[in-house]
CSV table of C-alpha atoms in Angstrom, one decimal:
chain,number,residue,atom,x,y,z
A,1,UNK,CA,0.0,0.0,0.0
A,2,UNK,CA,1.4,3.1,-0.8
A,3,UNK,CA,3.0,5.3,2.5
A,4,UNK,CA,3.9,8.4,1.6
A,5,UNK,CA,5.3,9.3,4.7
A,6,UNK,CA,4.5,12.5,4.9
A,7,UNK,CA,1.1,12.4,4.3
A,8,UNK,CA,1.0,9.8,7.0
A,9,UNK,CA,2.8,11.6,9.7
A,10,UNK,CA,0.5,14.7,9.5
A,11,UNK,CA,-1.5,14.9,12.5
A,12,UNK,CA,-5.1,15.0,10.2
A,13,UNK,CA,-4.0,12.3,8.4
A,14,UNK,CA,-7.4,10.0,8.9
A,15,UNK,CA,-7.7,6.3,6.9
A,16,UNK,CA,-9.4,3.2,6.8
A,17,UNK,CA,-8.1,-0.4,5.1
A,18,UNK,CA,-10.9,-1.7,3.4
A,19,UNK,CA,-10.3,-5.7,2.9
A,20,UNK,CA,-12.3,-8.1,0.6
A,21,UNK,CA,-14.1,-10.8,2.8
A,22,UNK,CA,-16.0,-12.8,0.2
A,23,UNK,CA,-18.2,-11.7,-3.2
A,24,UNK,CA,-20.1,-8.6,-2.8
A,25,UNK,CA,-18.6,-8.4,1.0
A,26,UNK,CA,-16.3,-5.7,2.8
A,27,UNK,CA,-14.8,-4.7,5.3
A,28,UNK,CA,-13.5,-1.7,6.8
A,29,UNK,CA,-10.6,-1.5,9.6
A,30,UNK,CA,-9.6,1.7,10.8
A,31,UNK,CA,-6.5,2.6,13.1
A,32,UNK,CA,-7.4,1.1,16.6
A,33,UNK,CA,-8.5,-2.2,14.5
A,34,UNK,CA,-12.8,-1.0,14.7
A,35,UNK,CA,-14.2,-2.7,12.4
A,36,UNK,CA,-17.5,-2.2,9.9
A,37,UNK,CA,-19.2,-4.9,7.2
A,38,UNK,CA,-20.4,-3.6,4.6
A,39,UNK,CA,-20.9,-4.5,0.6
A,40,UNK,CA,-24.0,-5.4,-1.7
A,41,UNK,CA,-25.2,-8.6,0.2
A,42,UNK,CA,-28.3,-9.3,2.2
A,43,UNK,CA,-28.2,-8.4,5.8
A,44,UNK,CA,-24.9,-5.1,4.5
A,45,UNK,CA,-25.4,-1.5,3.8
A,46,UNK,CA,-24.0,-0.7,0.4
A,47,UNK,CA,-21.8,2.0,0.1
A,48,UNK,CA,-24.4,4.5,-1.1
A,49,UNK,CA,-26.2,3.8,2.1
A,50,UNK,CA,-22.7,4.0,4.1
A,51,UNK,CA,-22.3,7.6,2.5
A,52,UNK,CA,-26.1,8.7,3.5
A,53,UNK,CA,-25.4,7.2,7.3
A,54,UNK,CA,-21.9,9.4,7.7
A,55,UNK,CA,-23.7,12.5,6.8
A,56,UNK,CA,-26.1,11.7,9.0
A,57,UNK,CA,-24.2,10.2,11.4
A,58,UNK,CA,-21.7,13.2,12.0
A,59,UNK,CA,-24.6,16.2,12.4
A,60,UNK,CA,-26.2,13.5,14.7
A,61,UNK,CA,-23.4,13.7,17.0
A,62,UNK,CA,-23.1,16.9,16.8
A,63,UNK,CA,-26.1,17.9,18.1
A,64,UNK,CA,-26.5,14.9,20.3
A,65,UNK,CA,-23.2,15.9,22.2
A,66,UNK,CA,-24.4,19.3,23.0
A,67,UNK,CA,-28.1,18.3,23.8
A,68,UNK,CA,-27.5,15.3,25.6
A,69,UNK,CA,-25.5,17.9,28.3
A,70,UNK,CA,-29.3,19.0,29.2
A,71,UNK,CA,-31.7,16.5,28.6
A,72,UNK,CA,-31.6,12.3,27.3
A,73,UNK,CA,-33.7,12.9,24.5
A,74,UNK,CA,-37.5,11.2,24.0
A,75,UNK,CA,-37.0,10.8,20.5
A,76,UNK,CA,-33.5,11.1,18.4
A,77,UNK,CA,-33.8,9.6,14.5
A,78,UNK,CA,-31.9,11.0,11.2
A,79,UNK,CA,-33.1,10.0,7.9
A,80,UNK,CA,-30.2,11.1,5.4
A,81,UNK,CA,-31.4,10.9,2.0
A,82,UNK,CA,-30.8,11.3,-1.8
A,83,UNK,CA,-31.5,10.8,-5.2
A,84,UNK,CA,-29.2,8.8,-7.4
A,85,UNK,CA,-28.6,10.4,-10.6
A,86,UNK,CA,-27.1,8.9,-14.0
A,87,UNK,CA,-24.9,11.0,-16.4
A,88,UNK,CA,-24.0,9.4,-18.8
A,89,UNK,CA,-23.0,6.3,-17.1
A,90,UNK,CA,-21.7,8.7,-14.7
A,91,UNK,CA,-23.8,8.2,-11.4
A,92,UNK,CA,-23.5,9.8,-8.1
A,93,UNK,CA,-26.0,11.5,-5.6
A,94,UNK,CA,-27.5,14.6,-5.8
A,95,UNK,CA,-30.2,16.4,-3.4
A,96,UNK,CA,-29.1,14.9,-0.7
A,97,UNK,CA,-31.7,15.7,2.5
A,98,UNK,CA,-30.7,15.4,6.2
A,99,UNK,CA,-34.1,15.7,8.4
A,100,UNK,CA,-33.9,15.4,12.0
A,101,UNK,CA,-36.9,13.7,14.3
A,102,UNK,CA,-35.3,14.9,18.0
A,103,UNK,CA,-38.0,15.4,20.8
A,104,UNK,CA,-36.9,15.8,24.2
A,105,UNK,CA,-38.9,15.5,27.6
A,106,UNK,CA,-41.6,18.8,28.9
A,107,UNK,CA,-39.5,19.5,31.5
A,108,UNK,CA,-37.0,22.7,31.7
A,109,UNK,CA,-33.8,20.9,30.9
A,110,UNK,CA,-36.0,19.3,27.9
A,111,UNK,CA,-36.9,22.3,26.7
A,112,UNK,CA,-33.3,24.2,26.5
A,113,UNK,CA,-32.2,21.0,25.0
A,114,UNK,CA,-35.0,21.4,22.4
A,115,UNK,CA,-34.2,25.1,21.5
A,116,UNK,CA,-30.7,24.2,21.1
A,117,UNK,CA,-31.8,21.9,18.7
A,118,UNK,CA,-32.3,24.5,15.0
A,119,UNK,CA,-29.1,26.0,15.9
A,120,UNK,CA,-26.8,23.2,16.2
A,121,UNK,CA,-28.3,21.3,12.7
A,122,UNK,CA,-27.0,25.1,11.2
A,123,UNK,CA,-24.0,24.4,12.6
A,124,UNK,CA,-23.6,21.5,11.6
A,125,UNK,CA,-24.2,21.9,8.2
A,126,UNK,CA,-22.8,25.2,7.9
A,127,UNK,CA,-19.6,24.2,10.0
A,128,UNK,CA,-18.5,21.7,11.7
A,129,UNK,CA,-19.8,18.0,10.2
A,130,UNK,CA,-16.5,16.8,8.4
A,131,UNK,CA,-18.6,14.7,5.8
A,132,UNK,CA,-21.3,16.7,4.6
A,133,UNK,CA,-19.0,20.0,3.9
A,134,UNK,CA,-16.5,17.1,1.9
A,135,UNK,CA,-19.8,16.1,0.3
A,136,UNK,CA,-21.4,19.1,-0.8
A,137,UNK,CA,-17.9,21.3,-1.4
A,138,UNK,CA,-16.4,18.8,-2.9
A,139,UNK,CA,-12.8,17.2,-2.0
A,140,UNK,CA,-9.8,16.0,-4.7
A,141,UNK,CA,-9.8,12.4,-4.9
A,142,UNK,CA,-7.0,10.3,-6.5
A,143,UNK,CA,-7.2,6.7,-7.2
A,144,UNK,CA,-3.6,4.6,-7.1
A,145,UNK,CA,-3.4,1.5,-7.9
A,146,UNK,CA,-0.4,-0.1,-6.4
A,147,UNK,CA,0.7,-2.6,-8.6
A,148,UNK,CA,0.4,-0.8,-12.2
């Protein structure tokens, strides 16, 4: 696998291994050896689906974090979805929606956590989840393959 060792060294250097475990079946291994199935088999996300869970996934902890300091919410589901486009032959996603279902308990500390709640998705998407700003501003990808 190619180490350029500069690249590795830097301190925001992030990776995962992803390893073939049988036909249609993945899986990915990042540094502290956590682990995650995933592939086009019954009972696996596909990748698609992994892509529409990070995005959800990181504006989910993000607000959960802050919220979760006030109240355990009642109710705390993300449905990240999109609409798969062809171009050509060219396919990716497009109009990708994030919509958050996050109740919290009547109570005082229910209700700051609930009024936090607008302001941190903003956040979120405006700021601070890694994989939706990659998604919708776009990042350089290169593909190497190590034995040409």
């Amino acid at each position: 696998m190619s180490d350029n060792q500069e690249r590795t060294q830097d301190p925001n250097y992030r990776s995962v291994k992803v390893e073939r475990v049988g036909q249609k079946h993945y899986r990915a291994t990042n540094k502290n050896g956590d682990t995650l199935d995933f592939g086009q088999d019954e009972g696996l996300l596909t990748p698609v689906e992994l892509l529409l869970a990070a995005i959800a996934g990181c504006s989910s902890v993000d607000v959960d974090v802050v919220t979760s300091r006030r109240s355990e919410p009642e109710t705390f589901e993300v449905l990240s979805s999109g609409i798969r486009k062809d171009n050509n032959g060219a396919v990716s996603l497009d109009d990708i929606e994030v919509s958050f279902n996050v109740k919290f308990p009547a109570d005082a500390d229910g209700e700051k956590a609930q009024g936090m709640v607008d302001r941190l998705i903003k956040l979120s998407a405006e700021k601070d989840c890694t994989v939706s700003r990659t998604v919708e501003h776009g990042a350089s990808v290169n593909f190497i393959n190590e034995n040409a």
